[in-house]
Amino acid sequence: MNTSGPGPFLEGKCLVAMPSLQDAHFNRSVVYVCAHSEEGAMGIIVNHPAPGVNLIDLLLQLKVIDSSDAPRLAERVGDQRVLSGGPVDASRGFVLHSADYRADDATMKIDESVSMTATLDVLRAIAQGDGPRKAVLALGYAGWSPGQLEQEILANSWMICPADSILLFDPGHEMKYEHALGVIGVDLRFLADDAGHA
């Protein structure tokens, strides 16, 4: 576990909320950091499904597919949930996906295995079966102003965890918080008991 201050930048890593972080948006959250620089940070919460929203319903609403396409797509994507990616710009969609898909100027490469695209092109490609092998759609994002994330980490609001395919793309969202803690070797029972003690 990283006990010193955060390294230079955390792109491609996950932040895991400490139990003491009680903010409604971030309680028990796992946030994938998409961008981090001296100008601030941006990430997607990868374990909080948006209430009552699934991918097919959203594609219908955005007119990416019509109702006759829905049953065929459902066979491929199932009842894939859309995530609440964070409190900023909550009506805007962001697709985290495997690096096997690229939409020219619209795709941002985060690391060797993960990219992000925020245009309808990627949703159309998913609907047509030409999209990335793995993908998850989130509405909104988490954002930090310059130095804010570093201060929150130093204040013990977040732990840092390596990202993996389960954290980013597995449909079992309710298990991701415990999975992230397991990856960094933290037992939640001890964290909860020790909260607030120096």
GROMACS .gro file of N, CA and C in nm, residues 19-185:
model
  501
   19PRO      N    1  -1.351   0.441   0.445
   19PRO     CA    2  -1.484   0.436   0.507
   19PRO      C    3  -1.526   0.570   0.565
   20SER      N    4  -1.429   0.654   0.602
   20SER     CA    5  -1.462   0.785   0.660
   20SER      C    6  -1.517   0.882   0.557
   21LEU      N    7  -1.502   0.853   0.428
   21LEU     CA    8  -1.551   0.942   0.322
   21LEU      C    9  -1.701   0.918   0.304
   22GLN      N   10  -1.780   1.004   0.363
   22GLN     CA   11  -1.925   0.982   0.367
   22GLN      C   12  -2.003   1.061   0.262
   23ASP      N   13  -1.934   1.136   0.176
   23ASP     CA   14  -2.002   1.209   0.069
   23ASP      C   15  -2.091   1.113  -0.010
   24ALA      N   16  -2.216   1.154  -0.035
   24ALA     CA   17  -2.313   1.064  -0.100
   24ALA      C   18  -2.263   1.010  -0.233
   25HIS      N   19  -2.191   1.091  -0.310
   25HIS     CA   20  -2.142   1.046  -0.441
   25HIS      C   21  -2.027   0.946  -0.429
   26PHE      N   22  -1.947   0.960  -0.323
   26PHE     CA   23  -1.823   0.885  -0.316
   26PHE      C   24  -1.818   0.776  -0.209
   27ASN      N   25  -1.924   0.762  -0.130
   27ASN     CA   26  -1.926   0.660  -0.026
   27ASN      C   27  -1.904   0.521  -0.088
   28ARG      N   28  -1.804   0.448  -0.039
   28ARG     CA   29  -1.769   0.313  -0.087
   28ARG      C   30  -1.745   0.310  -0.239
   29SER      N   31  -1.687   0.418  -0.290
   29SER     CA   32  -1.667   0.425  -0.435
   29SER      C   33  -1.528   0.378  -0.475
   30VAL      N   34  -1.520   0.330  -0.599
   30VAL     CA   35  -1.394   0.301  -0.666
   30VAL      C   36  -1.392   0.391  -0.789
   31VAL      N   37  -1.292   0.477  -0.799
   31VAL     CA   38  -1.285   0.575  -0.908
   31VAL      C   39  -1.164   0.544  -0.995
   32TYR      N   40  -1.187   0.524  -1.123
   32TYR     CA   41  -1.078   0.505  -1.217
   32TYR      C   42  -1.030   0.642  -1.263
   33VAL      N   43  -0.901   0.671  -1.243
   33VAL     CA   44  -0.846   0.802  -1.278
   33VAL      C   45  -0.810   0.804  -1.427
   34CYS      N   46  -0.883   0.884  -1.504
   34CYS     CA   47  -0.863   0.893  -1.649
   34CYS      C   48  -0.758   0.996  -1.686
   35ALA      N   49  -0.749   1.103  -1.609
   35ALA     CA   50  -0.653   1.210  -1.637
   35ALA      C   51  -0.610   1.271  -1.505
   36HIS      N   52  -0.481   1.301  -1.494
   36HIS     CA   53  -0.428   1.364  -1.372
   36HIS      C   54  -0.302   1.440  -1.411
   37SER      N   55  -0.302   1.567  -1.381
   37SER     CA   56  -0.187   1.652  -1.413
   37SER      C   57  -0.186   1.766  -1.312
   38GLU      N   58  -0.095   1.861  -1.334
   38GLU     CA   59  -0.090   1.978  -1.246
   38GLU      C   60  -0.218   2.061  -1.256
   39GLU      N   61  -0.294   2.040  -1.365
   39GLU     CA   62  -0.420   2.116  -1.381
   39GLU      C   63  -0.537   2.055  -1.307
   40GLY      N   64  -0.518   1.936  -1.247
   40GLY     CA   65  -0.627   1.871  -1.175
   40GLY      C   66  -0.642   1.727  -1.218
   41ALA      N   67  -0.757   1.669  -1.185
   41ALA     CA   68  -0.778   1.527  -1.215
   41ALA      C   69  -0.922   1.503  -1.255
   42MET      N   70  -0.942   1.395  -1.330
   42MET     CA   71  -1.075   1.355  -1.377
   42MET      C   72  -1.083   1.203  -1.368
   43GLY      N   73  -1.193   1.152  -1.316
   43GLY     CA   74  -1.209   1.007  -1.306
   43GLY      C   75  -1.354   0.966  -1.320
   44ILE      N   76  -1.373   0.835  -1.333
   44ILE     CA   77  -1.507   0.777  -1.346
   44ILE      C   78  -1.530   0.680  -1.231
   45ILE      N   79  -1.641   0.697  -1.159
   45ILE     CA   80  -1.678   0.601  -1.055
   45ILE      C   81  -1.724   0.474  -1.126
   46VAL      N   82  -1.658   0.361  -1.097
   46VAL     CA   83  -1.684   0.238  -1.173
   46VAL      C   84  -1.769   0.136  -1.098
   47ASN      N   85  -1.820   0.173  -0.978
   47ASN     CA   86  -1.897   0.073  -0.904
   47ASN      C   87  -2.033   0.124  -0.855
   48HIS      N   88  -2.081   0.236  -0.906
   48HIS     CA   89  -2.213   0.287  -0.868
   48HIS      C   90  -2.305   0.291  -0.989
   49PRO      N   91  -2.390   0.189  -1.008
   49PRO     CA   92  -2.484   0.193  -1.120
   49PRO      C   93  -2.583   0.309  -1.106
   50ALA      N   94  -2.618   0.370  -1.218
   50ALA     CA   95  -2.721   0.474  -1.218
   50ALA      C   96  -2.855   0.406  -1.192
   51PRO      N   97  -2.934   0.456  -1.099
   51PRO     CA   98  -3.060   0.389  -1.065
   51PRO      C   99  -3.152   0.375  -1.187
   52GLY      N  100  -3.190   0.252  -1.216
   52GLY     CA  101  -3.290   0.225  -1.319
   52GLY      C  102  -3.249   0.251  -1.462
   53VAL      N  103  -3.119   0.262  -1.492
   53VAL     CA  104  -3.077   0.290  -1.629
   53VAL      C  105  -2.991   0.175  -1.679
   54ASN      N  106  -3.033   0.114  -1.792
   54ASN     CA  107  -2.944   0.016  -1.853
   54ASN      C  108  -2.904   0.064  -1.993
   55LEU      N  109  -2.805  -0.003  -2.049
   55LEU     CA  110  -2.746   0.042  -2.175
   55LEU      C  111  -2.848   0.045  -2.288
   56ILE      N  112  -2.930  -0.059  -2.299
   56ILE     CA  113  -3.025  -0.065  -2.411
   56ILE      C  114  -3.128   0.048  -2.402
   57ASP      N  115  -3.180   0.074  -2.281
   57ASP     CA  116  -3.275   0.185  -2.264
   57ASP      C  117  -3.213   0.318  -2.306
   58LEU      N  118  -3.086   0.336  -2.267
   58LEU     CA  119  -3.019   0.461  -2.300
   58LEU      C  120  -2.995   0.473  -2.451
   59LEU      N  121  -2.956   0.364  -2.515
   59LEU     CA  122  -2.935   0.366  -2.661
   59LEU      C  123  -3.066   0.396  -2.734
   60LEU      N  124  -3.177   0.343  -2.683
   60LEU     CA  125  -3.308   0.375  -2.741
   60LEU      C  126  -3.340   0.523  -2.723
   61GLN      N  127  -3.316   0.574  -2.602
   61GLN     CA  128  -3.345   0.714  -2.571
   61GLN      C  129  -3.262   0.808  -2.658
   62LEU      N  130  -3.136   0.771  -2.684
   62LEU     CA  131  -3.048   0.855  -2.765
   62LEU      C  132  -3.068   0.834  -2.915
   63LYS      N  133  -3.159   0.743  -2.950
   63LYS     CA  134  -3.190   0.708  -3.089
   63LYS      C  135  -3.068   0.649  -3.163
   64VAL      N  136  -2.980   0.581  -3.086
   64VAL     CA  137  -2.867   0.510  -3.146
   64VAL      C  138  -2.919   0.380  -3.208
   65ILE      N  139  -3.020   0.322  -3.143
   65ILE     CA  140  -3.089   0.204  -3.198
   65ILE      C  141  -3.237   0.233  -3.197
   66ASP      N  142  -3.316   0.156  -3.275
   66ASP     CA  143  -3.460   0.167  -3.261
   66ASP      C  144  -3.510   0.038  -3.196
   67SER      N  145  -3.637   0.038  -3.162
   67SER     CA  146  -3.691  -0.072  -3.080
   67SER      C  147  -3.677  -0.208  -3.147
   68SER      N  148  -3.672  -0.212  -3.281
   68SER     CA  149  -3.658  -0.341  -3.348
   68SER      C  150  -3.517  -0.400  -3.330
   69ASP      N  151  -3.417  -0.313  -3.300
   69ASP     CA  152  -3.280  -0.360  -3.277
   69ASP      C  153  -3.258  -0.410  -3.134
   70ALA      N  154  -3.345  -0.368  -3.042
   70ALA     CA  155  -3.322  -0.394  -2.899
   70ALA      C  156  -3.308  -0.543  -2.865
   71PRO      N  157  -3.398  -0.632  -2.914
   71PRO     CA  158  -3.384  -0.773  -2.875
   71PRO      C  159  -3.251  -0.835  -2.920
   72ARG      N  160  -3.207  -0.801  -3.041
   72ARG     CA  161  -3.081  -0.856  -3.092
   72ARG      C  162  -2.963  -0.806  -3.009
   73LEU      N  163  -2.965  -0.679  -2.975
   73LEU     CA  164  -2.857  -0.622  -2.894
   73LEU      C  165  -2.859  -0.679  -2.753
   74ALA      N  166  -2.978  -0.702  -2.701
   74ALA     CA  167  -2.990  -0.758  -2.565
   74ALA      C  168  -2.921  -0.894  -2.555
   75GLU      N  169  -2.924  -0.972  -2.663
   75GLU     CA  170  -2.856  -1.101  -2.661
   75GLU      C  171  -2.705  -1.083  -2.643
   76ARG      N  172  -2.651  -0.974  -2.697
   76ARG     CA  173  -2.507  -0.949  -2.687
   76ARG      C  174  -2.467  -0.882  -2.557
   77VAL      N  175  -2.538  -0.777  -2.517
   77VAL     CA  176  -2.494  -0.699  -2.400
   77VAL      C  177  -2.574  -0.729  -2.274
   78GLY      N  178  -2.680  -0.807  -2.286
   78GLY     CA  179  -2.760  -0.840  -2.168
   78GLY      C  180  -2.822  -0.716  -2.106
   79ASP      N  181  -2.831  -0.717  -1.975
   79ASP     CA  182  -2.892  -0.606  -1.902
   79ASP      C  183  -2.782  -0.515  -1.845
   80GLN      N  184  -2.688  -0.477  -1.930
   80GLN     CA  185  -2.573  -0.400  -1.883
   80GLN      C  186  -2.616  -0.268  -1.823
   81ARG      N  187  -2.574  -0.243  -1.699
   81ARG     CA  188  -2.611  -0.120  -1.630
   81ARG      C  189  -2.525  -0.003  -1.676
   82VAL      N  190  -2.582   0.115  -1.671
   82VAL     CA  191  -2.508   0.238  -1.694
   82VAL      C  192  -2.463   0.288  -1.557
   83LEU      N  193  -2.343   0.341  -1.548
   83LEU     CA  194  -2.289   0.384  -1.419
   83LEU      C  195  -2.315   0.531  -1.393
   84SER      N  196  -2.324   0.567  -1.264
   84SER     CA  197  -2.317   0.707  -1.222
   84SER      C  198  -2.170   0.740  -1.207
   85GLY      N  199  -2.112   0.800  -1.310
   85GLY     CA  200  -1.968   0.820  -1.314
   85GLY      C  201  -1.917   0.927  -1.220
   86GLY      N  202  -2.006   1.014  -1.173
   86GLY     CA  203  -1.966   1.120  -1.082
   86GLY      C  204  -2.061   1.237  -1.090
   87PRO      N  205  -2.044   1.334  -1.001
   87PRO     CA  206  -2.141   1.444  -0.991
   87PRO      C  207  -2.125   1.554  -1.095
   88VAL      N  208  -2.014   1.554  -1.171
   88VAL     CA  209  -1.991   1.661  -1.269
   88VAL      C  210  -2.048   1.620  -1.405
   89ASP      N  211  -2.122   1.710  -1.468
   89ASP     CA  212  -2.172   1.688  -1.605
   89ASP      C  213  -2.250   1.557  -1.616
   90ALA      N  214  -2.344   1.536  -1.522
   90ALA     CA  215  -2.410   1.406  -1.507
   90ALA      C  216  -2.498   1.365  -1.625
   91SER      N  217  -2.524   1.456  -1.719
   91SER     CA  218  -2.603   1.418  -1.836
   91SER      C  219  -2.514   1.376  -1.953
   92ARG      N  220  -2.383   1.387  -1.936
   92ARG     CA  221  -2.291   1.354  -2.044
   92ARG      C  222  -2.237   1.212  -2.026
   93GLY      N  223  -2.227   1.139  -2.138
   93GLY     CA  224  -2.182   1.000  -2.133
   93GLY      C  225  -2.033   0.986  -2.162
   94PHE      N  226  -1.970   0.895  -2.088
   94PHE     CA  227  -1.829   0.863  -2.107
   94PHE      C  228  -1.817   0.711  -2.115
   95VAL      N  229  -1.752   0.660  -2.218
   95VAL     CA  230  -1.736   0.516  -2.232
   95VAL      C  231  -1.590   0.479  -2.204
   96LEU      N  232  -1.569   0.403  -2.097
   96LEU     CA  233  -1.438   0.344  -2.071
   96LEU      C  234  -1.436   0.214  -2.147
   97HIS      N  235  -1.328   0.186  -2.219
   97HIS     CA  236  -1.328   0.065  -2.301
   97HIS      C  237  -1.188   0.011  -2.323
   98SER      N  238  -1.183  -0.113  -2.369
   98SER     CA  239  -1.056  -0.176  -2.403
   98SER      C  240  -0.994  -0.101  -2.520
   99ALA      N  241  -0.861  -0.112  -2.531
   99ALA     CA  242  -0.786  -0.031  -2.628
   99ALA      C  243  -0.798  -0.081  -2.772
  100ASP      N  244  -0.882  -0.181  -2.796
  100ASP     CA  245  -0.898  -0.234  -2.932
  100ASP      C  246  -0.992  -0.150  -3.018
  101TYR      N  247  -1.046  -0.041  -2.961
  101TYR     CA  248  -1.135   0.049  -3.037
  101TYR      C  249  -1.076   0.189  -3.031
  102ARG      N  250  -1.084   0.260  -3.144
  102ARG     CA  251  -1.038   0.399  -3.148
  102ARG      C  252  -1.125   0.479  -3.245
  103ALA      N  253  -1.174   0.593  -3.200
  103ALA     CA  254  -1.250   0.684  -3.285
  103ALA      C  255  -1.167   0.809  -3.308
  104ASP      N  256  -1.076   0.802  -3.403
  104ASP     CA  257  -0.986   0.912  -3.440
  104ASP      C  258  -0.960   1.013  -3.328
  105ASP      N  259  -1.010   1.135  -3.344
  105ASP     CA  260  -0.979   1.241  -3.248
  105ASP      C  261  -1.062   1.231  -3.120
  106ALA      N  262  -1.159   1.141  -3.114
  106ALA     CA  263  -1.250   1.138  -3.000
  106ALA      C  264  -1.206   1.044  -2.889
  107THR      N  265  -1.111   0.956  -2.916
  107THR     CA  266  -1.070   0.858  -2.816
  107THR      C  267  -0.943   0.903  -2.745
  108MET      N  268  -0.947   0.898  -2.613
  108MET     CA  269  -0.831   0.933  -2.530
  108MET      C  270  -0.770   0.805  -2.475
  109LYS      N  271  -0.646   0.780  -2.510
  109LYS     CA  272  -0.576   0.662  -2.458
  109LYS      C  273  -0.531   0.693  -2.315
  110ILE      N  274  -0.569   0.606  -2.219
  110ILE     CA  275  -0.532   0.628  -2.080
  110ILE      C  276  -0.406   0.548  -2.046
  111ASP      N  277  -0.405   0.421  -2.084
  111ASP     CA  278  -0.283   0.340  -2.073
  111ASP      C  279  -0.287   0.235  -2.184
  112GLU      N  280  -0.202   0.135  -2.175
  112GLU     CA  281  -0.192   0.037  -2.284
  112GLU      C  282  -0.319  -0.042  -2.306
  113SER      N  283  -0.401  -0.059  -2.202
  113SER     CA  284  -0.518  -0.147  -2.216
  113SER      C  285  -0.653  -0.075  -2.207
  114VAL      N  286  -0.654   0.052  -2.168
  114VAL     CA  287  -0.781   0.123  -2.147
  114VAL      C  288  -0.780   0.258  -2.218
  115SER      N  289  -0.893   0.288  -2.283
  115SER     CA  290  -0.914   0.418  -2.345
  115SER      C  291  -1.051   0.471  -2.304
  116MET      N  292  -1.077   0.597  -2.336
  116MET     CA  293  -1.208   0.656  -2.307
  116MET      C  294  -1.254   0.734  -2.430
  117THR      N  295  -1.380   0.715  -2.466
  117THR     CA  296  -1.440   0.789  -2.577
  117THR      C  297  -1.570   0.852  -2.527
  118ALA      N  298  -1.591   0.979  -2.558
  118ALA     CA  299  -1.708   1.050  -2.508
  118ALA      C  300  -1.796   1.100  -2.621
  119THR      N  301  -1.806   1.023  -2.730
  119THR     CA  302  -1.895   1.061  -2.840
  119THR      C  303  -1.992   0.946  -2.869
  120LEU      N  304  -2.094   0.977  -2.945
  120LEU     CA  305  -2.192   0.873  -2.980
  120LEU      C  306  -2.134   0.766  -3.072
  121ASP      N  307  -2.020   0.797  -3.137
  121ASP     CA  308  -1.959   0.700  -3.230
  121ASP      C  309  -1.937   0.565  -3.163
  122VAL      N  310  -1.885   0.567  -3.040
  122VAL     CA  311  -1.854   0.440  -2.973
  122VAL      C  312  -1.982   0.364  -2.940
  123LEU      N  313  -2.090   0.436  -2.906
  123LEU     CA  314  -2.217   0.369  -2.877
  123LEU      C  315  -2.276   0.307  -3.004
  124ARG      N  316  -2.263   0.379  -3.115
  124ARG     CA  317  -2.310   0.323  -3.243
  124ARG      C  318  -2.230   0.197  -3.278
  125ALA      N  319  -2.098   0.203  -3.257
  125ALA     CA  320  -2.013   0.087  -3.286
  125ALA      C  321  -2.051  -0.032  -3.198
  126ILE      N  322  -2.078  -0.007  -3.070
  126ILE     CA  323  -2.121  -0.115  -2.979
  126ILE      C  324  -2.252  -0.174  -3.029
  127ALA      N  325  -2.345  -0.087  -3.067
  127ALA     CA  326  -2.477  -0.133  -3.114
  127ALA      C  327  -2.464  -0.218  -3.241
  128GLN      N  328  -2.367  -0.185  -3.327
  128GLN     CA  329  -2.350  -0.259  -3.453
  128GLN      C  330  -2.258  -0.380  -3.439
  129GLY      N  331  -2.204  -0.401  -3.319
  129GLY     CA  332  -2.113  -0.514  -3.300
  129GLY      C  333  -1.971  -0.486  -3.344
  130ASP      N  334  -1.939  -0.358  -3.372
  130ASP     CA  335  -1.804  -0.321  -3.415
  130ASP      C  336  -1.728  -0.246  -3.307
  131GLY      N  337  -1.781  -0.246  -3.188
  131GLY     CA  338  -1.721  -0.167  -3.080
  131GLY      C  339  -1.610  -0.240  -3.010
  132PRO      N  340  -1.564  -0.184  -2.898
  132PRO     CA  341  -1.457  -0.247  -2.821
  132PRO      C  342  -1.503  -0.380  -2.761
  133ARG      N  343  -1.407  -0.466  -2.734
  133ARG     CA  344  -1.436  -0.597  -2.674
  133ARG      C  345  -1.498  -0.580  -2.535
  134LYS      N  346  -1.445  -0.483  -2.458
  134LYS     CA  347  -1.498  -0.456  -2.323
  134LYS      C  348  -1.529  -0.307  -2.314
  135ALA      N  349  -1.643  -0.275  -2.256
  135ALA     CA  350  -1.681  -0.134  -2.243
  135ALA      C  351  -1.781  -0.117  -2.130
  136VAL      N  352  -1.779   0.001  -2.071
  136VAL     CA  353  -1.879   0.039  -1.972
  136VAL      C  354  -1.910   0.187  -1.994
  137LEU      N  355  -2.040   0.220  -1.987
  137LEU     CA  356  -2.085   0.357  -2.008
  137LEU      C  357  -2.118   0.420  -1.874
  138ALA      N  358  -2.066   0.541  -1.852
  138ALA     CA  359  -2.095   0.615  -1.730
  138ALA      C  360  -2.152   0.751  -1.766
  139LEU      N  361  -2.245   0.798  -1.683
  139LEU     CA  362  -2.299   0.933  -1.697
  139LEU      C  363  -2.234   1.020  -1.591
  140GLY      N  364  -2.167   1.126  -1.635
  140GLY     CA  365  -2.099   1.215  -1.542
  140GLY      C  366  -1.960   1.166  -1.506
  141TYR      N  367  -1.888   1.251  -1.434
  141TYR     CA  368  -1.752   1.216  -1.392
  141TYR      C  369  -1.719   1.285  -1.260
  142ALA      N  370  -1.609   1.243  -1.200
  142ALA     CA  371  -1.557   1.306  -1.080
  142ALA      C  372  -1.442   1.397  -1.122
  143GLY      N  373  -1.440   1.518  -1.071
  143GLY     CA  374  -1.335   1.611  -1.108
  143GLY      C  375  -1.272   1.677  -0.986
  144TRP      N  376  -1.142   1.705  -0.996
  144TRP     CA  377  -1.068   1.771  -0.889
  144TRP      C  378  -0.992   1.889  -0.946
  145SER      N  379  -0.992   2.000  -0.876
  145SER     CA  380  -0.914   2.117  -0.919
  145SER      C  381  -0.766   2.095  -0.889
  146PRO      N  382  -0.676   2.181  -0.937
  146PRO     CA  383  -0.533   2.160  -0.916
  146PRO      C  384  -0.499   2.140  -0.767
  147GLY      N  385  -0.429   2.031  -0.737
  147GLY     CA  386  -0.387   2.003  -0.600
  147GLY      C  387  -0.492   1.942  -0.509
  148GLN      N  388  -0.620   1.945  -0.551
  148GLN     CA  389  -0.728   1.898  -0.462
  148GLN      C  390  -0.718   1.748  -0.435
  149LEU      N  391  -0.696   1.668  -0.538
  149LEU     CA  392  -0.688   1.523  -0.517
  149LEU      C  393  -0.569   1.488  -0.428
  150GLU      N  394  -0.455   1.553  -0.451
  150GLU     CA  395  -0.338   1.527  -0.368
  150GLU      C  396  -0.368   1.556  -0.220
  151GLN      N  397  -0.439   1.667  -0.195
  151GLN     CA  398  -0.475   1.702  -0.057
  151GLN      C  399  -0.570   1.597   0.003
  152GLU      N  400  -0.666   1.549  -0.077
  152GLU     CA  401  -0.760   1.448  -0.026
  152GLU      C  402  -0.687   1.318   0.007
  153ILE      N  403  -0.588   1.282  -0.075
  153ILE     CA  404  -0.511   1.159  -0.048
  153ILE      C  405  -0.429   1.177   0.080
  154LEU      N  406  -0.365   1.292   0.095
  154LEU     CA  407  -0.287   1.318   0.216
  154LEU      C  408  -0.376   1.323   0.340
  155ALA      N  409  -0.504   1.361   0.323
  155ALA     CA  410  -0.599   1.364   0.435
  155ALA      C  411  -0.662   1.227   0.460
  156ASN      N  412  -0.613   1.124   0.392
  156ASN     CA  413  -0.662   0.986   0.409
  156ASN      C  414  -0.807   0.967   0.366
  157SER      N  415  -0.850   1.039   0.262
  157SER     CA  416  -0.983   1.014   0.206
  157SER      C  417  -0.981   0.899   0.106
  158TRP      N  418  -0.863   0.875   0.044
  158TRP     CA  419  -0.853   0.775  -0.063
  158TRP      C  420  -0.732   0.684  -0.043
  159MET      N  421  -0.748   0.560  -0.083
  159MET     CA  422  -0.636   0.468  -0.100
  159MET      C  423  -0.615   0.452  -0.250
  160ILE      N  424  -0.493   0.417  -0.290
  160ILE     CA  425  -0.461   0.400  -0.431
  160ILE      C  426  -0.449   0.251  -0.461
  161CYS      N  427  -0.510   0.210  -0.572
  161CYS     CA  428  -0.516   0.068  -0.607
  161CYS      C  429  -0.486   0.053  -0.756
  162PRO      N  430  -0.410  -0.050  -0.795
  162PRO     CA  431  -0.393  -0.074  -0.938
  162PRO      C  432  -0.527  -0.110  -1.001
  163ALA      N  433  -0.551  -0.063  -1.121
  163ALA     CA  434  -0.675  -0.096  -1.192
  163ALA      C  435  -0.662  -0.235  -1.252
  164ASP      N  436  -0.774  -0.305  -1.262
  164ASP     CA  437  -0.775  -0.432  -1.335
  164ASP      C  438  -0.907  -0.445  -1.408
  165SER      N  439  -0.917  -0.547  -1.491
  165SER     CA  440  -1.035  -0.564  -1.575
  165SER      C  441  -1.162  -0.586  -1.493
  166ILE      N  442  -1.150  -0.651  -1.377
  166ILE     CA  443  -1.268  -0.673  -1.292
  166ILE      C  444  -1.321  -0.539  -1.242
  167LEU      N  445  -1.233  -0.454  -1.193
  167LEU     CA  446  -1.277  -0.324  -1.140
  167LEU      C  447  -1.342  -0.239  -1.249
  168LEU      N  448  -1.288  -0.246  -1.370
  168LEU     CA  449  -1.339  -0.158  -1.475
  168LEU      C  450  -1.462  -0.215  -1.547
  169PHE      N  451  -1.458  -0.344  -1.579
  169PHE     CA  452  -1.558  -0.395  -1.674
  169PHE      C  453  -1.650  -0.504  -1.622
  170ASP      N  454  -1.625  -0.557  -1.503
  170ASP     CA  455  -1.711  -0.665  -1.452
  170ASP      C  456  -1.850  -0.611  -1.419
  171PRO      N  457  -1.956  -0.686  -1.452
  171PRO     CA  458  -2.091  -0.637  -1.421
  171PRO      C  459  -2.128  -0.646  -1.273
  172GLY      N  460  -2.048  -0.715  -1.191
  172GLY     CA  461  -2.080  -0.727  -1.048
  172GLY      C  462  -2.037  -0.604  -0.971
  173HIS      N  463  -2.104  -0.492  -0.994
  173HIS     CA  464  -2.063  -0.364  -0.935
  173HIS      C  465  -2.060  -0.366  -0.784
  174GLU      N  466  -2.153  -0.441  -0.721
  174GLU     CA  467  -2.161  -0.441  -0.575
  174GLU      C  468  -2.040  -0.509  -0.509
  175MET      N  469  -1.962  -0.584  -0.587
  175MET     CA  470  -1.845  -0.654  -0.531
  175MET      C  471  -1.714  -0.577  -0.553
  176LYS      N  472  -1.718  -0.469  -0.629
  176LYS     CA  473  -1.593  -0.403  -0.670
  176LYS      C  474  -1.519  -0.335  -0.554
  177TYR      N  475  -1.593  -0.279  -0.459
  177TYR     CA  476  -1.527  -0.211  -0.347
  177TYR      C  477  -1.444  -0.312  -0.267
  178GLU      N  478  -1.505  -0.426  -0.233
  178GLU     CA  479  -1.431  -0.529  -0.159
  178GLU      C  480  -1.317  -0.586  -0.243
  179HIS      N  481  -1.340  -0.599  -0.375
  179HIS     CA  482  -1.234  -0.650  -0.463
  179HIS      C  483  -1.114  -0.554  -0.460
  180ALA      N  484  -1.139  -0.423  -0.470
  180ALA     CA  485  -1.031  -0.325  -0.469
  180ALA      C  486  -0.954  -0.331  -0.337
  181LEU      N  487  -1.026  -0.342  -0.226
  181LEU     CA  488  -0.959  -0.353  -0.097
  181LEU      C  489  -0.872  -0.478  -0.092
  182GLY      N  490  -0.924  -0.588  -0.148
  182GLY     CA  491  -0.848  -0.712  -0.151
  182GLY      C  492  -0.722  -0.700  -0.234
  183VAL      N  493  -0.730  -0.627  -0.347
  183VAL     CA  494  -0.614  -0.609  -0.434
  183VAL      C  495  -0.500  -0.540  -0.358
  184ILE      N  496  -0.535  -0.443  -0.272
  184ILE     CA  497  -0.429  -0.373  -0.197
  184ILE      C  498  -0.407  -0.433  -0.059
  185GLY      N  499  -0.476  -0.545  -0.029
  185GLY     CA  500  -0.450  -0.617   0.096
  185GLY      C  501  -0.505  -0.549   0.220
   0.00000   0.00000   0.00000
